[in-house]
XYZ file of C-alpha atoms in Angstrom:
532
model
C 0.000 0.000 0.000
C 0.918 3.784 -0.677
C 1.831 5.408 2.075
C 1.043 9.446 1.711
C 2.745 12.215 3.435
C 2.150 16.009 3.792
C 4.978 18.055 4.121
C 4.161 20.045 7.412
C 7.166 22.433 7.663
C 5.309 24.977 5.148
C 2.511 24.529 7.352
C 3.982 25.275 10.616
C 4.920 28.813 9.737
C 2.085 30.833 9.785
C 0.527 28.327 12.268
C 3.536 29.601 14.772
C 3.429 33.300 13.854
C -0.667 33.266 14.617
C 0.199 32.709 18.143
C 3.519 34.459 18.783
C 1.449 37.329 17.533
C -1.637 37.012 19.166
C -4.125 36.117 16.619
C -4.899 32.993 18.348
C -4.619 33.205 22.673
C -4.146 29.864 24.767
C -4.662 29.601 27.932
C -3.804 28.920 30.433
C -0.757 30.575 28.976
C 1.794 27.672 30.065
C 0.652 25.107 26.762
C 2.036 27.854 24.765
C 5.281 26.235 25.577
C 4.195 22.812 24.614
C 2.623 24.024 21.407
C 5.874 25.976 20.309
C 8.062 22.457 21.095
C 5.821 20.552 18.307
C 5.712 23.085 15.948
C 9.310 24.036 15.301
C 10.664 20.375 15.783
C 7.265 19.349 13.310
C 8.138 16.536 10.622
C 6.256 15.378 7.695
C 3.085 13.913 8.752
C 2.117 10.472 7.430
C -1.768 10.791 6.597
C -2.288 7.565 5.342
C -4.373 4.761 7.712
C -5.383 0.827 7.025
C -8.558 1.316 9.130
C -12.241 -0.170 8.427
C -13.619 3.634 8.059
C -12.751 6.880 7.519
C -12.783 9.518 3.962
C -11.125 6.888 1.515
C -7.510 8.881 0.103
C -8.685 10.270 -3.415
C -6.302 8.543 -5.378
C -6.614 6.078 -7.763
C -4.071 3.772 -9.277
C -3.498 2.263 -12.353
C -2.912 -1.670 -12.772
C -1.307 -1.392 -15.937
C 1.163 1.026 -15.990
C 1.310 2.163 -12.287
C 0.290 5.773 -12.468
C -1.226 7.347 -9.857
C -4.244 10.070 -9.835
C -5.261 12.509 -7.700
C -9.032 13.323 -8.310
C -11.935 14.849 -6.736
C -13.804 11.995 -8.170
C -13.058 8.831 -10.104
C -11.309 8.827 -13.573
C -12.916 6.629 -16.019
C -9.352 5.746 -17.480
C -6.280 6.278 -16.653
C -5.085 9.681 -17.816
C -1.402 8.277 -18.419
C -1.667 4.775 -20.819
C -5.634 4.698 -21.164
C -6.359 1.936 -19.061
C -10.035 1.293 -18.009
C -11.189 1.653 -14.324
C -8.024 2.679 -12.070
C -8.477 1.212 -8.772
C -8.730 3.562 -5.247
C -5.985 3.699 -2.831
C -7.637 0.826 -0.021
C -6.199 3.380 2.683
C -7.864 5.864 4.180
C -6.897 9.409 5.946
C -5.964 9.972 9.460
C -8.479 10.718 11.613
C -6.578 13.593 12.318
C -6.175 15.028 9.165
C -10.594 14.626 8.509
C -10.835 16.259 11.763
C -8.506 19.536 10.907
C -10.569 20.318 8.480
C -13.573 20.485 11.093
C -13.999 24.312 11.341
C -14.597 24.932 7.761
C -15.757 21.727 6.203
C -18.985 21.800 8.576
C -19.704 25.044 7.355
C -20.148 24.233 4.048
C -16.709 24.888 2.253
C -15.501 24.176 -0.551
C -18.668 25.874 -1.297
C -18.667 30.203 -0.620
C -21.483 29.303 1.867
C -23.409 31.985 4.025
C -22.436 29.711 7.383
C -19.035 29.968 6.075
C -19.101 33.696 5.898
C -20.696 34.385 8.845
C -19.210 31.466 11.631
C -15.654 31.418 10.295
C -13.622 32.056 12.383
C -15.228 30.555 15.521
C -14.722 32.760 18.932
C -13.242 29.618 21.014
C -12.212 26.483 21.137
C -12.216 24.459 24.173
C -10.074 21.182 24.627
C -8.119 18.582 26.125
C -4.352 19.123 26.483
C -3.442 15.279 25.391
C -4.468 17.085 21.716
C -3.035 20.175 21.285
C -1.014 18.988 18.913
C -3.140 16.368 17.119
C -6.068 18.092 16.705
C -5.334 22.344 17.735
C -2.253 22.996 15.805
C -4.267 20.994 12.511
C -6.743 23.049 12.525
C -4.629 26.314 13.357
C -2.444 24.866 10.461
C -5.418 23.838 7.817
C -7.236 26.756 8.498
C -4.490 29.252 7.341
C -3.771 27.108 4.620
C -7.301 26.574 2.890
C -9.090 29.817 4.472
C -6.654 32.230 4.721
C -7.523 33.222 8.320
C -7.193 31.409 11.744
C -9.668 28.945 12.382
C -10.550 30.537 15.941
C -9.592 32.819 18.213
C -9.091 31.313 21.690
C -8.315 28.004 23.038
C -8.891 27.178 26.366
C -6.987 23.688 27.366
C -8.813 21.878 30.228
C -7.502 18.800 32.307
C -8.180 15.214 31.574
C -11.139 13.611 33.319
C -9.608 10.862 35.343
C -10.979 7.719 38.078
C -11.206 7.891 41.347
C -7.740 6.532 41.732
C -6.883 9.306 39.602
C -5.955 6.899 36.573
C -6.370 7.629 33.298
C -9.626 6.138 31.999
C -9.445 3.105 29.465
C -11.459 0.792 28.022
C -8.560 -1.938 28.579
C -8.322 -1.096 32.804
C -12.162 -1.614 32.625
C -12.067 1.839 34.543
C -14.087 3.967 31.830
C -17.782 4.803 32.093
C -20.528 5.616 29.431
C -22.020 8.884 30.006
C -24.923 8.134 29.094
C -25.384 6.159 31.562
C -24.409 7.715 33.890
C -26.576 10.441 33.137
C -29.693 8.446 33.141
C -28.365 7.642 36.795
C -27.751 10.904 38.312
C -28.953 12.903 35.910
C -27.449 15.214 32.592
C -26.982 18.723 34.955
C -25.142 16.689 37.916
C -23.106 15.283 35.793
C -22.193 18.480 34.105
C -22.030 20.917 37.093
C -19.920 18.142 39.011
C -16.997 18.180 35.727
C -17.017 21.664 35.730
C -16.709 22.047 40.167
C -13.452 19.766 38.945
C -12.158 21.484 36.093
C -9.540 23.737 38.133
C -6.842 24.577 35.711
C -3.266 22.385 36.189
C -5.362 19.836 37.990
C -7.137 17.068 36.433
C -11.040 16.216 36.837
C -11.499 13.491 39.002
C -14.470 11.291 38.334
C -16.438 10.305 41.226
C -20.302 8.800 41.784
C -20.084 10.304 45.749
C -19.939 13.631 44.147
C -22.269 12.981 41.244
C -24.966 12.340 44.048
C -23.520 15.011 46.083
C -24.895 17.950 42.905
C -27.410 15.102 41.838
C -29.021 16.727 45.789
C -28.084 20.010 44.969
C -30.512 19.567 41.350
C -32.691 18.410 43.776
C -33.331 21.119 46.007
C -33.290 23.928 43.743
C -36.615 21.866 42.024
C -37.988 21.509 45.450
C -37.521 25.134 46.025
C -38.910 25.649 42.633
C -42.160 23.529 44.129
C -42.180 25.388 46.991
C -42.352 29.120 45.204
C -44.942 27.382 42.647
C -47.735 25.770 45.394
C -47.314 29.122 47.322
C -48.096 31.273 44.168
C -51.355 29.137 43.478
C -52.430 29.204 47.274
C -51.816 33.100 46.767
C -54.462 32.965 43.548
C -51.707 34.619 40.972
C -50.019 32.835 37.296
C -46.521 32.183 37.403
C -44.549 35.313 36.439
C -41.374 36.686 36.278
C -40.082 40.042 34.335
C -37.817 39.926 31.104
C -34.993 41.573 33.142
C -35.754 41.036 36.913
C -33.595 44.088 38.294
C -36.402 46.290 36.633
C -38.674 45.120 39.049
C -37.022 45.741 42.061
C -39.504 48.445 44.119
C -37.630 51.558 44.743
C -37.759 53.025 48.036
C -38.949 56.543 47.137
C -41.570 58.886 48.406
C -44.918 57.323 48.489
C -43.564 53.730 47.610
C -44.025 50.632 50.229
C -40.964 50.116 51.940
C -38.751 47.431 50.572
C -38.453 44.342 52.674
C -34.826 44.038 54.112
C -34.681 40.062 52.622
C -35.451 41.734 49.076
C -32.734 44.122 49.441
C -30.415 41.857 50.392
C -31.125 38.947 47.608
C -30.748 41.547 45.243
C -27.644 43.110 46.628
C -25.987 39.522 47.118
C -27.363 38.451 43.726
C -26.120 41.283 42.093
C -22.516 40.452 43.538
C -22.623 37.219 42.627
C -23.363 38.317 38.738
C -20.342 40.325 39.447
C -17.798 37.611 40.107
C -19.303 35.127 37.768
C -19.347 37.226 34.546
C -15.745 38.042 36.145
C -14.683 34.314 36.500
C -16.033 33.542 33.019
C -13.717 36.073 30.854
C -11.118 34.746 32.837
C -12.073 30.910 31.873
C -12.473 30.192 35.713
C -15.630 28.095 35.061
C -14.740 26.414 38.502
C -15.091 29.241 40.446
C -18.548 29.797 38.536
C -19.620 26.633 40.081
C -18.566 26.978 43.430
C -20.060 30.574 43.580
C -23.601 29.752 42.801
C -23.503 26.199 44.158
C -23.142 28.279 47.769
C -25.146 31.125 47.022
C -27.962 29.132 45.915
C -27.934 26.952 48.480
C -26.955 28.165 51.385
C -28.031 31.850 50.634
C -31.204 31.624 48.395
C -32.957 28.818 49.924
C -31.760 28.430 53.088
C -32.256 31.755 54.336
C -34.506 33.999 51.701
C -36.713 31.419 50.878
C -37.358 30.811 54.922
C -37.704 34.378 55.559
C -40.104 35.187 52.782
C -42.509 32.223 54.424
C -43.312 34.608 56.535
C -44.863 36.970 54.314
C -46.702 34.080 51.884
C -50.641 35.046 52.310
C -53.629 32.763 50.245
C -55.511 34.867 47.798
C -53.479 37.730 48.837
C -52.494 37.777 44.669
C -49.241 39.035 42.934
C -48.144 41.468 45.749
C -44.815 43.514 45.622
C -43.314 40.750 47.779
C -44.107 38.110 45.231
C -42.770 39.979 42.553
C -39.506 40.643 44.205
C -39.612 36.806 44.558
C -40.338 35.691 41.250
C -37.493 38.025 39.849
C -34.756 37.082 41.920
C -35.606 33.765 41.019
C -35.856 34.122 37.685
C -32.371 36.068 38.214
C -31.100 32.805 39.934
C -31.967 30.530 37.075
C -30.496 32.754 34.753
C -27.195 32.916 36.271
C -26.831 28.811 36.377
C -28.146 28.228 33.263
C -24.783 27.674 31.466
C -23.956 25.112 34.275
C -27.701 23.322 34.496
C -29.078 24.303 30.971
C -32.373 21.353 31.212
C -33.373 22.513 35.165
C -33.035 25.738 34.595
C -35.240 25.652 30.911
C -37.434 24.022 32.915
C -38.632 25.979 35.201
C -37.406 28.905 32.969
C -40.186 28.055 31.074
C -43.078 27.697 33.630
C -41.773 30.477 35.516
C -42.707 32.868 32.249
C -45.148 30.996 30.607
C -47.224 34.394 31.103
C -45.241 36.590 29.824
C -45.495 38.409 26.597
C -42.634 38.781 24.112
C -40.404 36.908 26.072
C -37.277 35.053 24.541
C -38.287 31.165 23.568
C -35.481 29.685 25.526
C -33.791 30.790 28.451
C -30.573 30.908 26.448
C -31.859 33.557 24.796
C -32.412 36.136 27.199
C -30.457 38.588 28.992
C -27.226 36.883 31.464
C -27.061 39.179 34.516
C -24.613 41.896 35.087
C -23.652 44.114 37.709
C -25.688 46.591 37.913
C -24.482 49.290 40.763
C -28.089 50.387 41.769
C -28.732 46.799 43.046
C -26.101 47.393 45.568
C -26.879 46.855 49.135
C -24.446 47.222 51.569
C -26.539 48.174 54.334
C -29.005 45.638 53.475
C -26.370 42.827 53.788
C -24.552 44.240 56.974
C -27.779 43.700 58.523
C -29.054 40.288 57.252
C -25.540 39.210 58.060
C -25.978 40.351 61.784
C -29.978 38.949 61.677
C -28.007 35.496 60.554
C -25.554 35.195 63.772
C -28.109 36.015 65.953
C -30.239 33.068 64.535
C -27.409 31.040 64.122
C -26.257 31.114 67.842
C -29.792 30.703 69.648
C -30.119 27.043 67.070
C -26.679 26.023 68.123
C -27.005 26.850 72.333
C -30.443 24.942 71.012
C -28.192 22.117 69.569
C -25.747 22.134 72.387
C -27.834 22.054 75.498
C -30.594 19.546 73.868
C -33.317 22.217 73.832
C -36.279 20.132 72.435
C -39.349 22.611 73.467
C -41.018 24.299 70.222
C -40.086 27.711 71.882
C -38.060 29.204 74.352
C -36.748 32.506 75.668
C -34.113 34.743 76.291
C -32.975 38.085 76.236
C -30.345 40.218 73.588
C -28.090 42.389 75.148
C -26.206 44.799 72.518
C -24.632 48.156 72.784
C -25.055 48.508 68.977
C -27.196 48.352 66.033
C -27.789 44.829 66.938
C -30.836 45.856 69.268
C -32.731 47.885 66.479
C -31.847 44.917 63.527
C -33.365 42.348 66.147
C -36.300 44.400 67.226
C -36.970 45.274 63.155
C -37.214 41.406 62.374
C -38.154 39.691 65.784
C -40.863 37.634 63.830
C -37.752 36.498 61.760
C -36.160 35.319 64.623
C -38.773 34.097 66.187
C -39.921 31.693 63.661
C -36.483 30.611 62.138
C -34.667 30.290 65.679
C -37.774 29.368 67.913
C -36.725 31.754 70.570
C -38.987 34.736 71.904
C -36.378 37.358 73.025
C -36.807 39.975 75.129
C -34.353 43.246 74.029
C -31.925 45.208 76.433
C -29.062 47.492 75.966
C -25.707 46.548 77.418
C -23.957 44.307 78.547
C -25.241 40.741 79.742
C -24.375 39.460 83.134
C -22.008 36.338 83.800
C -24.939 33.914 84.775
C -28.366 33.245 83.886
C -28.782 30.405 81.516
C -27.061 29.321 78.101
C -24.918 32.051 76.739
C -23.711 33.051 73.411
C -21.121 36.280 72.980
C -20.005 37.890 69.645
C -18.812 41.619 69.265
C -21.492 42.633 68.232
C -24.509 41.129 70.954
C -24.582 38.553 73.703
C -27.648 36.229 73.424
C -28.371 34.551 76.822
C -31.530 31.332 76.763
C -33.344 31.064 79.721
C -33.023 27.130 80.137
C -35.438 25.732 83.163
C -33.440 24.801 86.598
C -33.793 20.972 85.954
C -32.576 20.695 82.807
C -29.825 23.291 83.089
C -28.341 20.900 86.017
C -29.052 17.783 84.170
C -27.195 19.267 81.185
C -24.216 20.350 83.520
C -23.945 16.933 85.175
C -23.786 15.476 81.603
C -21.142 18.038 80.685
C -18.388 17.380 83.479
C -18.773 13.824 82.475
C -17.657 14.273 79.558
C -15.480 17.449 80.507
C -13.860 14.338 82.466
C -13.180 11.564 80.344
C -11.515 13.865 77.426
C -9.582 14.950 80.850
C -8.513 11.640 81.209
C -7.856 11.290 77.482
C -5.668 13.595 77.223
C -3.682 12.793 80.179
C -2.694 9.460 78.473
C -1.634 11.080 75.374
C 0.090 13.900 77.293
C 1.941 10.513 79.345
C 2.501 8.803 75.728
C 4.423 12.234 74.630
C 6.667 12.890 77.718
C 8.016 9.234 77.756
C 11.244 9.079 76.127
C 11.462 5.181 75.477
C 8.157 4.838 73.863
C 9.037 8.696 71.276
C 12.167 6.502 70.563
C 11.060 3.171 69.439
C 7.655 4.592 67.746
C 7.046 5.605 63.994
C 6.887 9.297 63.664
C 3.447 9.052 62.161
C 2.461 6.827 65.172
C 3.648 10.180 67.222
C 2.451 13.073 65.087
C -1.023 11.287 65.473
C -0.863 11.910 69.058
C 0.276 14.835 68.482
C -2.703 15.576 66.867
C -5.222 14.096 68.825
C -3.677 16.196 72.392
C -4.840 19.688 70.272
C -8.111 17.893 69.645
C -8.478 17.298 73.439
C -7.004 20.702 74.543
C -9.643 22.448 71.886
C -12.680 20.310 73.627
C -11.688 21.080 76.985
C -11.486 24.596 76.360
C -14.733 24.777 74.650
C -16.455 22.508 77.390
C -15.367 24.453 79.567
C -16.604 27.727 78.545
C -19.871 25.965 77.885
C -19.930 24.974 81.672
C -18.625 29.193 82.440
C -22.048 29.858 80.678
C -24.027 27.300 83.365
């Protein structure tokens, strides 16, 4: 069999100068380096295969007198001696070389098409590093030779996707998996949003199920939240709606307007931020970040707490008041800012979310991804809510810690600072979300009185009945005891010269370890027991 060559030092020329000039940008900028070291050590590139498919090499030969045509499509004779019905090379071409001429030959070319015109060159090209070479600098190379220009602008290199065990996947280990079904297993978004969490750049993506179920939850709950907003609109007796462009929606406070409700403020302040750094993180090709951003803020900010402070002001037949709207926009807000990273949830409930309004885009694709927009900002808004959140957040945990089963309890804030007004503003808020009914004083608290939690900015003390505060003491020193104990025989283990001598170093930095552990519980026991 013929075996055909292209001569790929011609090639490599123009190829090199597109990206010592700029025309083309990888990043991250390091596989410049490894792109350079191909191209000018590059040798002639042997494009023949013997493979069972592929675009047949268009050339025919002739069994009489050995000449060999090159031909769009099939001579009828040989155009040297005459001979009838020249046979086709068996071979066919490298996949490689097919798939350089991917950027223009899907567009239509040889043919002047309108695709062509318009889509060539392409914006970016994102890849795996394993074919920079193979595939990138082809294309680069094919692209200035057949269309005169670059075939694309930017190419981002990503890592490989990798095992558990961080091996290479291959269908000879037995350690690949078909996406598909893992997809019908977890579902298409989890699967996506959990590659792109991994897709730091100089680290590889490491496949895992645990975290595949982990976002497979996190799919979850946004649709239950989605459930929750939905049953609450119909008890409320309004459609499903959300704006085109939600920050248009927001209720300005100005004279004569209802006052905006401190949880709209801030979801639109923090929502507004977040469109900030992801828009940010995208130019920069930081997709991870992207995913970490609103994997938290959605979450941990938009369901845990806005969605459980708004409860309070969800009303049957009340229709679609203020509140609701500010709602239904930052939601529609939310879904627009994750729909690169969950494109089927998000369309969705995209779609029944604005199945009301008129002249909207078709697709959530289509319509406006959020950017900063400086009037959104709430700083005020989010100092607050942030101060609202440890107040909550340290009457459930002296909850948590001293066992505090009843519904309700009491207590009393003590503050010096704004703390007292933010508490009085959104008692209800506290009340409901922390199940404590607190009584407000300025100053400072005294050293006794029940279960006690300090910050710099309030002291929250729980008024915990006489019984149960002793029972929970007694309990306490027990314990308070036994990690005293515990620690004594580690603190023994360490000052004994013999056993430091004969045993492994790990064996030592482990107790090592475990005395801080010890020392940390005692410390905190104890100020728990301060607080009694």
């Amino acid at each position: 069999s013929t075996q055909w060559f292209v001569r790929t030092e011609p090639l490599a020329a123009p190829a090199i100068e597109a990206v010592e000039s700029g025309r083309i940008e990888i990043i991250p900028e390091r596989w410049r380096k490894v792109y350079f070291e191909w191209m000018y050590n590059i040798r002639d590139w042997c494009i023949s295969r013997q493979l069972w498919w592929g675009h047949r090499i268009p050339a025919w030969h002739c069994a009489n007198c050995h000449e060999v045509m090159v031909a769009r499509e099939a001579p009828p004779s040989c155009t040297r001696c005459g001979a009838p019905a020249p046979e086709q090379d068996p071979d066919v071409l490298d996949t490689w070389f097919s798939s350089a001429l991917w950027p223009f030959s899907t567009l239509g070319w040889p043919d002047q098409t309108r695709d062509l015109s318009v889509f060539y060159p392409t914006s970016l090209l994102i890849t795996g590093f394993d074919i920079l070479f193979f595939w990138v600098a082809r294309m680069i190379m094919m692209g200035l030779e057949f269309m005169g220009d670059v075939p694309f602008r930017q190419v981002y290199i990503h890592a490989l996707v990798r095992d558990a065990e961080k091996q290479k996947m291959s269908k000879t280990k037995g350690n690949s998996v078909d996406p598909l079904d893992v997809a019908d297993t977890y579902g298409t978004d989890a699967v996506r949003f959990a590659l792109v969490v991994g897709a730091a750049p100089g680290t590889d993506v490491i496949f895992s199920e645990e975290r595949l179920a982990g976002y497979q939850a996190f799919a979850n709950k946004i649709w239950n939240a989605a459930r929750f907003i939905f049953l609450n609109l119909e008890k409320a007796g309004a459609e499903p709606w959300a704006p085109e462009d939600a920050p248009n929606f927001l209720p300005q406070a100005s004279a004569g307007a209802l006052e905006v409700p401190l949880e709209d403020r801030w979801i639109f302040s923090r929502l507004n931020s977040v469109a900030e750094d992801a828009n940010r993180a995208i130019e920069q090709f930081r997709y991870h970040e992207v995913a970490h951003l609103l994997y938290h803020f959605i979450w941990h900010e938009f369901c845990d707490w806005y969605l459980e402070m708004k409860k309070l002001r969800f009303r049957e037949a009340s229709g679609l008041t203020p509140e609701w709207r500010n709602l239904l926009a930052a939601f529609d807000r939310m879904l627009r800012l994750l729909h690169p990273l969950m494109p089927f949830l998000t369309e969705e409930l995209w779609q029944r979310l604005t199945a009301k309004v008129e002249g909207r885009p078709k697709s959530i694709a289509l319509a406006i991804y959020p950017q900063y927009n400086v009037h959104l900002s709430d700083l005020v808004a989010e100092q607050q809510v942030s101060v609202l959140q440890a107040i909550i957040t340290s009457a459930r945990n002296l909850r948590a810690e001293m066992k505090l089963d009843q519904k309700e309890i009491e207590g009393t804030l003590y503050s010096r600072g704004a703390a007292l007004e933010i508490a009085r503003r959104n008692h209800d808020v506290i009340r409901k979300l922390a199940g404590v009914k607190l009584e407000m004083i300025g100053g400072a608290a005294p050293q006794n009185g029940g279960a006690r939690a300090a910050t710099a900015e309030f002291d929250l003390l729980l008024r915990v009945p006489a019984a149960e505060l002793e029972a929970r003491r007694q309990k306490l020193v027990k314990e308070l005891a036994q990690l005293q104990k515990a620690r004594q025989s580690s603190s023994r283990q360490l000052e004994n010269e013999e056993f430091l001598k004969k045993a492994p170093p790990a064996v030592v930095e482990s107790i090592r370890q475990k005395l801080a552990q010890y020392d940390a519980q005692i410390a905190k026991l104890g100020e728990t027991l301060d607080g009694l």
